[in-house]
PDB file of C-alpha atoms in Angstrom:
ATOM      1  CA  MET A   1     198.663 107.204 138.016  1.00 48.00           C
ATOM      2  CA  ALA A   2     196.724 108.387 141.074  1.00 51.00           C
ATOM      3  CA  THR A   3     195.898 106.094 143.968  1.00 53.00           C
ATOM      4  CA  VAL A   4     193.598 106.591 146.923  1.00 54.00           C
ATOM      5  CA  ALA A   5     193.329 104.720 150.186  1.00 59.00           C
ATOM      6  CA  ALA A   6     190.707 102.007 149.985  1.00 60.00           C
ATOM      7  CA  PRO A   7     188.111 101.996 152.785  1.00 67.00           C
ATOM      8  CA  ARG A   8     188.899  99.237 155.244  1.00 77.00           C
ATOM      9  CA  ARG A   9     186.264  96.662 156.087  1.00 77.00           C
ATOM     10  CA  PHE A  10     186.310  95.548 159.711  1.00 85.00           C
ATOM     11  CA  CYS A  11     184.951  92.211 160.899  1.00 83.00           C
ATOM     12  CA  ARG A  12     184.103  90.106 163.922  1.00 82.00           C
ATOM     13  CA  CYS A  13     185.460  86.706 164.837  1.00 84.00           C
ATOM     14  CA  ALA A  14     182.654  84.136 164.665  1.00 80.00           C
ATOM     15  CA  CYS A  15     183.382  83.222 168.310  1.00 78.00           C
ATOM     16  CA  PHE A  16     181.440  86.392 169.250  1.00 77.00           C
ATOM     17  CA  TYR A  17     178.273  84.390 168.585  1.00 73.00           C
ATOM     18  CA  THR A  18     179.341  81.252 170.452  1.00 72.00           C
ATOM     19  CA  ASP A  19     181.938  82.024 173.152  1.00 71.00           C
ATOM     20  CA  ASN A  20     182.063  84.232 176.262  1.00 68.00           C
ATOM     21  CA  LEU A  21     178.292  84.628 176.493  1.00 67.00           C
ATOM     22  CA  TYR A  22     177.748  86.399 179.801  1.00 61.00           C
ATOM     23  CA  VAL A  23     175.072  84.990 182.136  1.00 59.00           C
ATOM     24  CA  ALA A  24     174.379  87.637 184.779  1.00 56.00           C
ATOM     25  CA  ARG A  25     172.449  85.200 186.988  1.00 54.00           C
ATOM     26  CA  TYR A  26     175.586  83.168 187.567  1.00 50.00           C
ATOM     27  CA  GLY A  27     178.255  85.795 186.852  1.00 55.00           C
ATOM     28  CA  LEU A  28     179.775  83.451 184.281  1.00 54.00           C
ATOM     29  CA  HIS A  29     180.922  83.558 180.660  1.00 62.00           C
ATOM     30  CA  VAL A  30     179.824  80.405 178.856  1.00 60.00           C
ATOM     31  CA  ARG A  31     180.349  78.695 175.489  1.00 61.00           C
ATOM     32  CA  PHE A  32     177.631  77.743 172.992  1.00 58.00           C
ATOM     33  CA  ARG A  33     178.152  74.838 170.576  1.00 59.00           C
ATOM     34  CA  SER A  34     174.650  73.441 170.167  1.00 63.00           C
ATOM     35  CA  GLU A  35     171.234  73.869 171.761  1.00 62.00           C
ATOM     36  CA  GLN A  36     171.557  70.433 173.335  1.00 65.00           C
ATOM     37  CA  GLN A  37     174.968  71.270 174.848  1.00 62.00           C
ATOM     38  CA  LEU A  38     173.735  74.666 176.013  1.00 56.00           C
ATOM     39  CA  ARG A  39     170.677  73.317 177.775  1.00 61.00           C
ATOM     40  CA  ARG A  40     172.686  70.507 179.303  1.00 57.00           C
ATOM     41  CA  ASP A  41     175.439  72.740 180.662  1.00 56.00           C
ATOM     42  CA  TYR A  42     173.794  76.095 181.368  1.00 56.00           C
ATOM     43  CA  GLY A  43     170.099  76.274 180.506  1.00 54.00           C
ATOM     44  CA  PRO A  44     168.563  78.365 177.666  1.00 55.00           C
ATOM     45  CA  LEU A  45     170.777  81.121 176.210  1.00 59.00           C
ATOM     46  CA  GLU A  46     169.275  81.410 172.744  1.00 68.00           C
ATOM     47  CA  GLN A  47     168.149  84.990 173.413  1.00 71.00           C
ATOM     48  CA  GLU A  48     171.721  86.177 174.016  1.00 70.00           C
ATOM     49  CA  VAL A  49     172.976  84.472 170.841  1.00 73.00           C
ATOM     50  CA  GLU A  50     170.151  86.024 168.808  1.00 79.00           C
ATOM     51  CA  ARG A  51     170.776  89.447 170.390  1.00 77.00           C
ATOM     52  CA  ARG A  52     174.426  89.344 169.337  1.00 78.00           C
ATOM     53  CA  GLN A  53     173.460  88.412 165.788  1.00 80.00           C
ATOM     54  CA  ARG A  54     171.226  91.503 165.568  1.00 84.00           C
ATOM     55  CA  LEU A  55     173.737  93.936 167.085  1.00 82.00           C
ATOM     56  CA  GLY A  56     175.301  95.335 163.898  1.00 84.00           C
ATOM     57  CA  PRO A  57     172.146  96.251 161.953  1.00 87.00           C
ATOM     58  CA  GLU A  58     170.315  97.488 165.055  1.00 91.00           C
ATOM     59  CA  SER A  59     173.247  99.699 166.079  1.00 91.00           C
ATOM     60  CA  ALA A  60     173.476 101.210 162.568  1.00 91.00           C
ATOM     61  CA  ALA A  61     169.741 101.952 162.641  1.00 94.00           C
ATOM     62  CA  ARG A  62     169.983 103.656 166.047  1.00 95.00           C
ATOM     63  CA  LYS A  63     172.943 105.757 164.909  1.00 95.00           C
ATOM     64  CA  ALA A  64     171.061 106.935 161.817  1.00 96.00           C
ATOM     65  CA  LEU A  65     167.979 107.895 163.848  1.00 97.00           C
ATOM     66  CA  ILE A  66     170.048 109.735 166.466  1.00 97.00           C
ATOM     67  CA  ALA A  67     171.917 111.646 163.744  1.00 96.00           C
ATOM     68  CA  SER A  68     168.658 112.811 162.172  1.00 97.00           C
ATOM     69  CA  SER A  69     166.520 113.504 165.245  1.00 97.00           C
ATOM     70  CA  TYR A  70     168.595 114.119 168.381  1.00 97.00           C
ATOM     71  CA  HIS A  71     169.282 117.654 169.633  1.00 97.00           C
ATOM     72  CA  PRO A  72     172.396 117.858 171.871  1.00 97.00           C
ATOM     73  CA  ALA A  73     172.484 119.885 175.075  1.00 97.00           C
ATOM     74  CA  ARG A  74     176.227 120.555 174.745  1.00 97.00           C
ATOM     75  CA  PRO A  75     176.933 120.771 170.999  1.00 97.00           C
ATOM     76  CA  GLU A  76     180.523 121.876 171.624  1.00 96.00           C
ATOM     77  CA  VAL A  77     181.320 118.319 172.755  1.00 96.00           C
ATOM     78  CA  TYR A  78     180.833 117.237 169.133  1.00 97.00           C
ATOM     79  CA  ASP A  79     183.470 119.647 167.812  1.00 95.00           C
ATOM     80  CA  SER A  80     186.768 118.169 166.688  1.00 95.00           C
ATOM     81  CA  LEU A  81     188.940 117.294 169.706  1.00 97.00           C
ATOM     82  CA  GLN A  82     190.898 120.300 170.931  1.00 95.00           C
ATOM     83  CA  ASP A  83     193.959 120.369 173.168  1.00 97.00           C
ATOM     84  CA  ALA A  84     191.969 122.479 175.635  1.00 97.00           C
ATOM     85  CA  ALA A  85     189.874 119.413 176.504  1.00 97.00           C
ATOM     86  CA  LEU A  86     192.954 117.437 177.511  1.00 98.00           C
ATOM     87  CA  ALA A  87     194.844 117.561 180.796  1.00 98.00           C
ATOM     88  CA  PRO A  88     198.272 119.245 180.565  1.00 98.00           C
ATOM     89  CA  GLU A  89     199.897 116.062 181.891  1.00 98.00           C
ATOM     90  CA  PHE A  90     198.361 114.015 179.090  1.00 98.00           C
ATOM     91  CA  LEU A  91     199.465 116.518 176.454  1.00 98.00           C
ATOM     92  CA  ALA A  92     202.992 116.381 177.854  1.00 98.00           C
ATOM     93  CA  VAL A  93     203.001 112.569 177.780  1.00 98.00           C
ATOM     94  CA  ALA A  94     201.801 112.509 174.163  1.00 98.00           C
ATOM     95  CA  GLU A  95     204.254 115.202 173.107  1.00 98.00           C
ATOM     96  CA  TYR A  96     207.143 113.329 174.697  1.00 98.00           C
ATOM     97  CA  SER A  97     206.093 110.071 173.024  1.00 98.00           C
ATOM     98  CA  VAL A  98     206.573 111.523 169.517  1.00 97.00           C
ATOM     99  CA  SER A  99     209.777 113.394 170.333  1.00 97.00           C
ATOM    100  CA  PRO A 100     213.137 112.230 168.929  1.00 97.00           C
ATOM    101  CA  GLY A 101     214.795 109.714 171.229  1.00 96.00           C
ATOM    102  CA  ALA A 102     211.657 109.028 173.284  1.00 97.00           C
ATOM    103  CA  ASP A 103     211.860 105.719 175.132  1.00 97.00           C
ATOM    104  CA  LEU A 104     210.000 103.743 177.778  1.00 98.00           C
ATOM    105  CA  LYS A 105     212.219 104.913 180.632  1.00 97.00           C
ATOM    106  CA  GLY A 106     211.556 108.565 179.840  1.00 98.00           C
ATOM    107  CA  LEU A 107     207.833 107.963 179.409  1.00 98.00           C
ATOM    108  CA  LEU A 108     207.505 106.214 182.765  1.00 98.00           C
ATOM    109  CA  GLN A 109     208.915 109.314 184.437  1.00 97.00           C
ATOM    110  CA  ARG A 110     205.813 111.160 183.180  1.00 97.00           C
ATOM    111  CA  LEU A 111     203.211 108.531 184.165  1.00 96.00           C
ATOM    112  CA  GLU A 112     202.085 106.965 187.417  1.00 98.00           C
ATOM    113  CA  THR A 113     203.040 103.288 187.471  1.00 98.00           C
ATOM    114  CA  VAL A 114     200.210 101.524 189.288  1.00 98.00           C
ATOM    115  CA  SER A 115     201.810  98.094 188.904  1.00 97.00           C
ATOM    116  CA  GLU A 116     205.125  97.407 187.200  1.00 97.00           C
ATOM    117  CA  GLU A 117     204.447  93.656 187.262  1.00 95.00           C
ATOM    118  CA  LYS A 118     201.006  93.956 185.650  1.00 96.00           C
ATOM    119  CA  ARG A 119     202.030  96.919 183.441  1.00 97.00           C
ATOM    120  CA  ILE A 120     199.161  99.105 184.635  1.00 98.00           C
ATOM    121  CA  TYR A 121     199.591 102.886 184.453  1.00 98.00           C
ATOM    122  CA  ARG A 122     197.586 106.023 185.193  1.00 98.00           C
ATOM    123  CA  VAL A 123     197.617 109.557 183.813  1.00 98.00           C
ATOM    124  CA  PRO A 124     195.208 112.530 183.831  1.00 98.00           C
ATOM    125  CA  VAL A 125     193.416 112.567 180.448  1.00 98.00           C
ATOM    126  CA  PHE A 126     190.641 115.185 180.412  1.00 98.00           C
ATOM    127  CA  THR A 127     190.227 118.532 182.125  1.00 97.00           C
ATOM    128  CA  ALA A 128     187.503 118.935 184.748  1.00 96.00           C
ATOM    129  CA  PRO A 129     185.428 121.304 182.542  1.00 97.00           C
ATOM    130  CA  PHE A 130     185.466 118.838 179.661  1.00 97.00           C
ATOM    131  CA  CYS A 131     184.450 115.944 181.950  1.00 97.00           C
ATOM    132  CA  GLN A 132     181.560 118.052 183.206  1.00 97.00           C
ATOM    133  CA  ALA A 133     180.433 119.043 179.697  1.00 97.00           C
ATOM    134  CA  LEU A 134     180.604 115.451 178.462  1.00 98.00           C
ATOM    135  CA  LEU A 135     178.662 114.204 181.495  1.00 97.00           C
ATOM    136  CA  GLU A 136     175.948 116.803 180.941  1.00 97.00           C
ATOM    137  CA  GLU A 137     175.624 115.709 177.321  1.00 98.00           C
ATOM    138  CA  LEU A 138     175.496 112.025 178.248  1.00 97.00           C
ATOM    139  CA  GLU A 139     172.819 112.622 180.879  1.00 97.00           C
ATOM    140  CA  HIS A 140     170.802 114.685 178.410  1.00 97.00           C
ATOM    141  CA  PHE A 141     170.960 111.831 175.910  1.00 97.00           C
ATOM    142  CA  GLU A 142     170.105 109.285 178.596  1.00 95.00           C
ATOM    143  CA  GLN A 143     166.959 111.252 179.467  1.00 96.00           C
ATOM    144  CA  SER A 144     165.897 111.673 175.836  1.00 97.00           C
ATOM    145  CA  ASP A 145     163.514 109.381 173.971  1.00 96.00           C
ATOM    146  CA  MET A 146     166.238 108.287 171.562  1.00 96.00           C
ATOM    147  CA  PRO A 147     166.910 104.518 171.262  1.00 95.00           C
ATOM    148  CA  LYS A 148     169.886 103.302 173.269  1.00 92.00           C
ATOM    149  CA  GLY A 149     172.107 100.238 172.960  1.00 90.00           C
ATOM    150  CA  ARG A 150     173.826  98.418 175.818  1.00 86.00           C
ATOM    151  CA  PRO A 151     177.506  99.364 176.168  1.00 86.00           C
ATOM    152  CA  ASN A 152     178.564  95.696 176.197  1.00 82.00           C
ATOM    153  CA  THR A 153     177.327  92.270 177.233  1.00 76.00           C
ATOM    154  CA  MET A 154     177.942  92.869 180.965  1.00 84.00           C
ATOM    155  CA  ASN A 155     176.831  96.499 181.448  1.00 88.00           C
ATOM    156  CA  ASN A 156     173.175  97.463 181.103  1.00 89.00           C
ATOM    157  CA  TYR A 157     173.478 101.242 181.527  1.00 92.00           C
ATOM    158  CA  GLY A 158     175.591 103.655 179.529  1.00 93.00           C
ATOM    159  CA  VAL A 159     176.134 104.986 176.012  1.00 95.00           C
ATOM    160  CA  LEU A 160     177.814 103.702 172.856  1.00 95.00           C
ATOM    161  CA  LEU A 161     179.779 106.721 171.632  1.00 97.00           C
ATOM    162  CA  HIS A 162     179.741 105.785 167.944  1.00 95.00           C
ATOM    163  CA  GLU A 163     175.930 105.733 168.025  1.00 96.00           C
ATOM    164  CA  LEU A 164     175.893 109.182 169.588  1.00 97.00           C
ATOM    165  CA  GLY A 165     178.186 110.519 166.848  1.00 96.00           C
ATOM    166  CA  LEU A 166     181.257 111.035 169.036  1.00 97.00           C
ATOM    167  CA  ASP A 167     183.601 108.563 167.349  1.00 95.00           C
ATOM    168  CA  GLU A 168     184.746 110.785 164.493  1.00 95.00           C
ATOM    169  CA  PRO A 169     185.234 114.094 166.335  1.00 97.00           C
ATOM    170  CA  LEU A 170     186.420 112.768 169.708  1.00 97.00           C
ATOM    171  CA  MET A 171     187.507 109.143 169.923  1.00 97.00           C
ATOM    172  CA  THR A 172     189.310 108.639 166.611  1.00 97.00           C
ATOM    173  CA  PRO A 173     191.603 111.671 167.062  1.00 97.00           C
ATOM    174  CA  LEU A 174     192.177 110.671 170.695  1.00 98.00           C
ATOM    175  CA  ARG A 175     193.375 107.261 169.509  1.00 98.00           C
ATOM    176  CA  GLU A 176     195.343 108.385 166.465  1.00 97.00           C
ATOM    177  CA  ARG A 177     196.993 111.578 167.745  1.00 96.00           C
ATOM    178  CA  PHE A 178     197.515 110.867 171.412  1.00 97.00           C
ATOM    179  CA  LEU A 179     197.008 107.261 172.536  1.00 98.00           C
ATOM    180  CA  GLN A 180     198.847 105.454 169.766  1.00 97.00           C
ATOM    181  CA  PRO A 181     202.279 107.061 170.315  1.00 97.00           C
ATOM    182  CA  VAL A 182     201.969 106.527 174.074  1.00 98.00           C
ATOM    183  CA  MET A 183     200.847 102.908 173.707  1.00 98.00           C
ATOM    184  CA  ALA A 184     203.613 102.248 171.167  1.00 98.00           C
ATOM    185  CA  LEU A 185     206.172 102.883 173.915  1.00 98.00           C
ATOM    186  CA  LEU A 186     204.238 101.209 176.743  1.00 98.00           C
ATOM    187  CA  TYR A 187     203.036  98.105 174.925  1.00 98.00           C
ATOM    188  CA  PRO A 188     204.988  97.504 171.690  1.00 97.00           C
ATOM    189  CA  ASP A 189     204.449  93.746 172.093  1.00 96.00           C
ATOM    190  CA  CYS A 190     200.663  94.169 172.216  1.00 96.00           C
ATOM    191  CA  GLY A 191     200.212  96.185 169.023  1.00 96.00           C
ATOM    192  CA  GLY A 192     200.487  99.549 170.773  1.00 97.00           C
ATOM    193  CA  GLY A 193     202.015 101.120 167.665  1.00 96.00           C
ATOM    194  CA  GLN A 194     199.513  99.525 165.275  1.00 96.00           C
ATOM    195  CA  LEU A 195     196.165 100.587 166.722  1.00 97.00           C
ATOM    196  CA  ASP A 196     193.705 100.998 163.844  1.00 94.00           C
ATOM    197  CA  SER A 197     190.257 100.770 165.445  1.00 95.00           C
ATOM    198  CA  HIS A 198     188.490 101.049 168.754  1.00 96.00           C
ATOM    199  CA  ARG A 199     185.211 100.567 170.583  1.00 95.00           C
ATOM    200  CA  ALA A 200     184.364 103.404 172.961  1.00 97.00           C
ATOM    201  CA  PHE A 201     181.496 103.474 175.424  1.00 96.00           C
ATOM    202  CA  VAL A 202     180.490 105.068 178.699  1.00 97.00           C
ATOM    203  CA  VAL A 203     179.269 102.892 181.556  1.00 96.00           C
ATOM    204  CA  LYS A 204     177.073 104.117 184.380  1.00 96.00           C
ATOM    205  CA  TYR A 205     176.791 102.676 187.902  1.00 96.00           C
ATOM    206  CA  ALA A 206     174.010 103.895 190.194  1.00 95.00           C
ATOM    207  CA  PRO A 207     171.608 102.630 192.880  1.00 95.00           C
ATOM    208  CA  GLY A 208     168.867 100.553 191.276  1.00 94.00           C
ATOM    209  CA  GLN A 209     171.011 100.049 188.154  1.00 94.00           C
ATOM    210  CA  ASP A 210     174.372  98.346 187.644  1.00 93.00           C
ATOM    211  CA  LEU A 211     176.395  98.384 190.858  1.00 95.00           C
ATOM    212  CA  GLU A 212     179.449  96.245 190.105  1.00 94.00           C
ATOM    213  CA  LEU A 213     181.177  94.346 187.316  1.00 91.00           C
ATOM    214  CA  GLY A 214     182.281  90.736 187.471  1.00 89.00           C
ATOM    215  CA  CYS A 215     185.694  89.366 186.469  1.00 88.00           C
ATOM    216  CA  HIS A 216     186.411  89.537 182.760  1.00 90.00           C
ATOM    217  CA  TYR A 217     188.969  90.526 180.188  1.00 90.00           C
ATOM    218  CA  ASP A 218     188.358  92.900 177.294  1.00 94.00           C
ATOM    219  CA  ASN A 219     187.945  92.221 173.592  1.00 92.00           C
ATOM    220  CA  ALA A 220     190.863  94.567 172.993  1.00 96.00           C
ATOM    221  CA  GLU A 221     194.623  94.568 172.787  1.00 97.00           C
ATOM    222  CA  LEU A 222     194.765  97.576 175.148  1.00 98.00           C
ATOM    223  CA  THR A 223     192.267  99.496 177.264  1.00 98.00           C
ATOM    224  CA  LEU A 224     191.867 103.059 178.520  1.00 98.00           C
ATOM    225  CA  ASN A 225     189.421 103.554 181.415  1.00 98.00           C
ATOM    226  CA  VAL A 226     188.732 107.189 182.389  1.00 98.00           C
ATOM    227  CA  ALA A 227     186.643 108.201 185.418  1.00 97.00           C
ATOM    228  CA  LEU A 228     184.312 111.026 184.325  1.00 97.00           C
ATOM    229  CA  GLY A 229     182.441 111.483 187.631  1.00 94.00           C
ATOM    230  CA  LYS A 230     180.234 112.082 189.483  1.00 92.00           C
ATOM    231  CA  VAL A 231     180.546 111.995 193.279  1.00 92.00           C
ATOM    232  CA  PHE A 232     180.652 108.392 194.497  1.00 95.00           C
ATOM    233  CA  THR A 233     182.212 105.948 196.915  1.00 95.00           C
ATOM    234  CA  GLY A 234     183.303 102.389 196.212  1.00 96.00           C
ATOM    235  CA  GLY A 235     183.494 100.914 192.728  1.00 96.00           C
ATOM    236  CA  ALA A 236     187.269 100.395 192.697  1.00 97.00           C
ATOM    237  CA  LEU A 237     188.815  98.463 189.832  1.00 97.00           C
ATOM    238  CA  TYR A 238     190.572  95.219 190.683  1.00 96.00           C
ATOM    239  CA  PHE A 239     193.097  93.315 188.585  1.00 96.00           C
ATOM    240  CA  GLY A 240     194.397  89.764 188.368  1.00 94.00           C
ATOM    241  CA  GLY A 241     196.838  88.170 185.960  1.00 92.00           C
ATOM    242  CA  LEU A 242     197.053  88.165 182.175  1.00 90.00           C
ATOM    243  CA  PHE A 243     194.335  85.839 180.833  1.00 85.00           C
ATOM    244  CA  GLN A 244     194.044  84.400 184.334  1.00 81.00           C
ATOM    245  CA  ALA A 245     191.036  82.174 185.042  1.00 78.00           C
ATOM    246  CA  PRO A 246     188.575  84.071 187.306  1.00 76.00           C
ATOM    247  CA  ALA A 247     188.462  81.130 189.731  1.00 72.00           C
ATOM    248  CA  ALA A 248     192.201  81.518 190.301  1.00 75.00           C
ATOM    249  CA  LEU A 249     191.915  85.168 191.380  1.00 82.00           C
ATOM    250  CA  THR A 250     192.890  85.249 195.069  1.00 82.00           C
ATOM    251  CA  GLU A 251     194.767  88.500 195.805  1.00 88.00           C
ATOM    252  CA  PRO A 252     193.720  91.119 193.249  1.00 93.00           C
ATOM    253  CA  LEU A 253     195.293  94.550 192.931  1.00 96.00           C
ATOM    254  CA  GLU A 254     192.743  97.298 193.705  1.00 96.00           C
ATOM    255  CA  VAL A 255     192.855 100.675 191.956  1.00 97.00           C
ATOM    256  CA  GLU A 256     190.683 103.594 193.082  1.00 96.00           C
ATOM    257  CA  HIS A 257     189.101 105.895 190.514  1.00 96.00           C
ATOM    258  CA  VAL A 258     190.246 109.520 190.221  1.00 95.00           C
ATOM    259  CA  VAL A 259     187.943 111.775 188.185  1.00 95.00           C
ATOM    260  CA  GLY A 260     189.584 112.897 184.961  1.00 96.00           C
ATOM    261  CA  GLN A 261     192.348 110.300 185.177  1.00 98.00           C
ATOM    262  CA  GLY A 262     192.697 107.268 182.937  1.00 98.00           C
ATOM    263  CA  VAL A 263     193.963 103.785 183.776  1.00 98.00           C
ATOM    264  CA  LEU A 264     195.910 102.068 180.978  1.00 98.00           C
ATOM    265  CA  HIS A 265     196.148  98.276 180.885  1.00 98.00           C
ATOM    266  CA  ARG A 266     196.354  95.281 178.576  1.00 97.00           C
ATOM    267  CA  GLY A 267     192.975  94.024 177.409  1.00 96.00           C
ATOM    268  CA  GLY A 268     193.807  90.496 178.517  1.00 94.00           C
ATOM    269  CA  GLN A 269     194.436  91.578 182.112  1.00 95.00           C
ATOM    270  CA  LEU A 270     191.710  89.959 184.214  1.00 93.00           C
ATOM    271  CA  HIS A 271     189.762  92.717 185.970  1.00 94.00           C
ATOM    272  CA  GLY A 272     186.427  93.796 187.414  1.00 94.00           C
ATOM    273  CA  ALA A 273     184.817  96.525 189.521  1.00 96.00           C
ATOM    274  CA  ARG A 274     183.855  96.417 193.187  1.00 96.00           C
ATOM    275  CA  PRO A 275     180.291  97.323 194.204  1.00 96.00           C
ATOM    276  CA  LEU A 276     179.345 101.002 194.188  1.00 96.00           C
ATOM    277  CA  GLY A 277     178.856 102.390 197.692  1.00 96.00           C
ATOM    278  CA  THR A 278     177.024 105.662 197.169  1.00 96.00           C
ATOM    279  CA  GLY A 279     176.397 108.168 194.388  1.00 96.00           C
ATOM    280  CA  GLU A 280     176.801 107.677 190.636  1.00 96.00           C
ATOM    281  CA  ARG A 281     179.908 106.588 188.753  1.00 97.00           C
ATOM    282  CA  TRP A 282     180.384 107.249 185.031  1.00 97.00           C
ATOM    283  CA  ASN A 283     183.452 105.917 183.212  1.00 98.00           C
ATOM    284  CA  LEU A 284     184.639 106.199 179.629  1.00 98.00           C
ATOM    285  CA  VAL A 285     186.098 102.904 178.412  1.00 98.00           C
ATOM    286  CA  VAL A 286     188.042 102.681 175.157  1.00 98.00           C
ATOM    287  CA  TRP A 287     188.924  99.269 173.791  1.00 97.00           C
ATOM    288  CA  LEU A 288     191.949  99.817 171.549  1.00 98.00           C
ATOM    289  CA  ARG A 289     192.459  97.270 168.788  1.00 97.00           C
ATOM    290  CA  ALA A 290     195.277  96.366 166.402  1.00 96.00           C
ATOM    291  CA  SER A 291     194.162  94.241 163.459  1.00 94.00           C
ATOM    292  CA  ALA A 292     197.788  93.236 162.822  1.00 94.00           C
ATOM    293  CA  VAL A 293     197.683  91.420 166.180  1.00 94.00           C
ATOM    294  CA  ARG A 294     194.128  90.108 166.378  1.00 94.00           C
ATOM    295  CA  ASN A 295     193.995  88.921 162.762  1.00 93.00           C
ATOM    296  CA  ARG A 296     196.451  86.230 163.843  1.00 92.00           C
ATOM    297  CA  LEU A 297     194.829  85.314 167.169  1.00 90.00           C
ATOM    298  CA  CYS A 298     191.385  86.251 168.462  1.00 91.00           C
ATOM    299  CA  PRO A 299     191.786  87.465 172.072  1.00 88.00           C
ATOM    300  CA  MET A 300     188.456  85.964 173.081  1.00 83.00           C
ATOM    301  CA  CYS A 301     188.593  82.404 171.753  1.00 84.00           C
ATOM    302  CA  ARG A 302     192.413  82.332 171.549  1.00 84.00           C
ATOM    303  CA  CYS A 303     192.217  80.784 168.074  1.00 87.00           C
ATOM    304  CA  GLU A 304     192.774  81.988 164.517  1.00 90.00           C
ATOM    305  CA  PRO A 305     189.707  84.180 163.851  1.00 90.00           C
ATOM    306  CA  ASP A 306     186.875  82.962 161.657  1.00 88.00           C
ATOM    307  CA  LEU A 307     185.832  86.310 160.161  1.00 89.00           C
ATOM    308  CA  VAL A 308     182.270  87.547 159.770  1.00 86.00           C
ATOM    309  CA  ASP A 309     181.584  90.862 157.997  1.00 86.00           C
ATOM    310  CA  ASP A 310     179.941  93.514 160.152  1.00 84.00           C
ATOM    311  CA  GLU A 311     179.212  97.238 160.502  1.00 78.00           C
ATOM    312  CA  GLY A 312     181.677 100.041 161.329  1.00 82.00           C
ATOM    313  CA  PHE A 313     184.797  99.124 163.282  1.00 86.00           C
ATOM    314  CA  SER A 314     182.999  95.963 164.457  1.00 86.00           C
ATOM    315  CA  ASP A 315     185.473  93.959 166.553  1.00 88.00           C
ATOM    316  CA  GLY A 316     188.563  95.277 164.786  1.00 92.00           C
ATOM    317  CA  PHE A 317     189.451  92.289 162.602  1.00 92.00           C
ATOM    318  CA  THR A 318     190.220  92.857 158.918  1.00 92.00           C
ATOM    319  CA  ARG A 319     190.450  90.684 155.852  1.00 87.00           C
ATOM    320  CA  GLU A 320     193.614  90.797 153.794  1.00 69.00           C
ATOM    321  CA  GLU A 321     192.806  93.583 151.344  1.00 51.00           C
ATOM    322  CA  PRO A 322     194.960  95.979 149.303  1.00 37.00           C
ATOM    323  CA  THR A 323     195.594  99.264 151.113  1.00 46.00           C
ATOM    324  CA  THR A 324     195.284 101.337 147.934  1.00 38.00           C
ATOM    325  CA  VAL A 325     193.025 101.316 144.907  1.00 36.00           C
ATOM    326  CA  ASP A 326     194.117 102.125 141.354  1.00 36.00           C
ATOM    327  CA  VAL A 327     191.866 105.045 140.435  1.00 35.00           C
ATOM    328  CA  CYS A 328     192.351 104.317 136.707  1.00 33.00           C
ATOM    329  CA  ALA A 329     190.947 100.833 137.174  1.00 33.00           C
ATOM    330  CA  LEU A 330     187.714 102.309 138.544  1.00 35.00           C
ATOM    331  CA  THR A 331     187.073 104.610 135.595  1.00 34.00           C
TER     332      THR A 331
END
């Protein structure tokens, strides 16, 4: 009797529509329970709630239009991920991570430890030519007349890679072949060996656009943040504690960007970005998710998730479903 893997359906936690609504005017994340409570505590936020409710269908529509009408400037970026795009140091780290007897001690000899206490690490990820090619493609798309979605609730400028068609050829193999074995050794307690979805986007900081990023933590078990370019000053990352309240952040750890290099950290590590000084800064951010972890506890509301069906990888939650389907039962 033949069996095939059943397609997995990913979901959101319902708190996405009620909690951690970002209000740029105040630099705060707020909670929505009722219109009366919202107006009493914060003023009108109905537009943000409604925007979040439309995200899935609108994103799917943009992706379909881009796939049918957009003409890339650097089509080679859309080819399946090749080792030539990756820094030799990153290839060595990934190769070690799947070798017999690999352990954390050996891996840390091949990475830069930014903070042992906060478990923040850095490693070169992409080669300079690949960073340049990807940047050229992103700028070409930015200048096109194609519809564009916001990278997240805090950033206004950038690109959602799944809408551009870069999830399947680039981000999924990066997660499955390279990041997962590394994260399994670095963060076994955070689902590092069980990563089964992601959300990847590029953020852009430039004069007259976004300049900085307020304190927050990511809707992810783990995060990779890679500096793609260009030439810039300022914009350093800063980190606090794990799920630390922003008001309690007094002496953050600052981490400067290095083009081509990626910073690895836990999604719940409080962090932000200092104001850009000059130039333009483009960063690739990959939120890495493990449904085996988040299905038990939503990292945003810190409660058991109340699941809502959605498009694509959504927010990485899954319902309990069989992993295989009996082909005979379908015929």
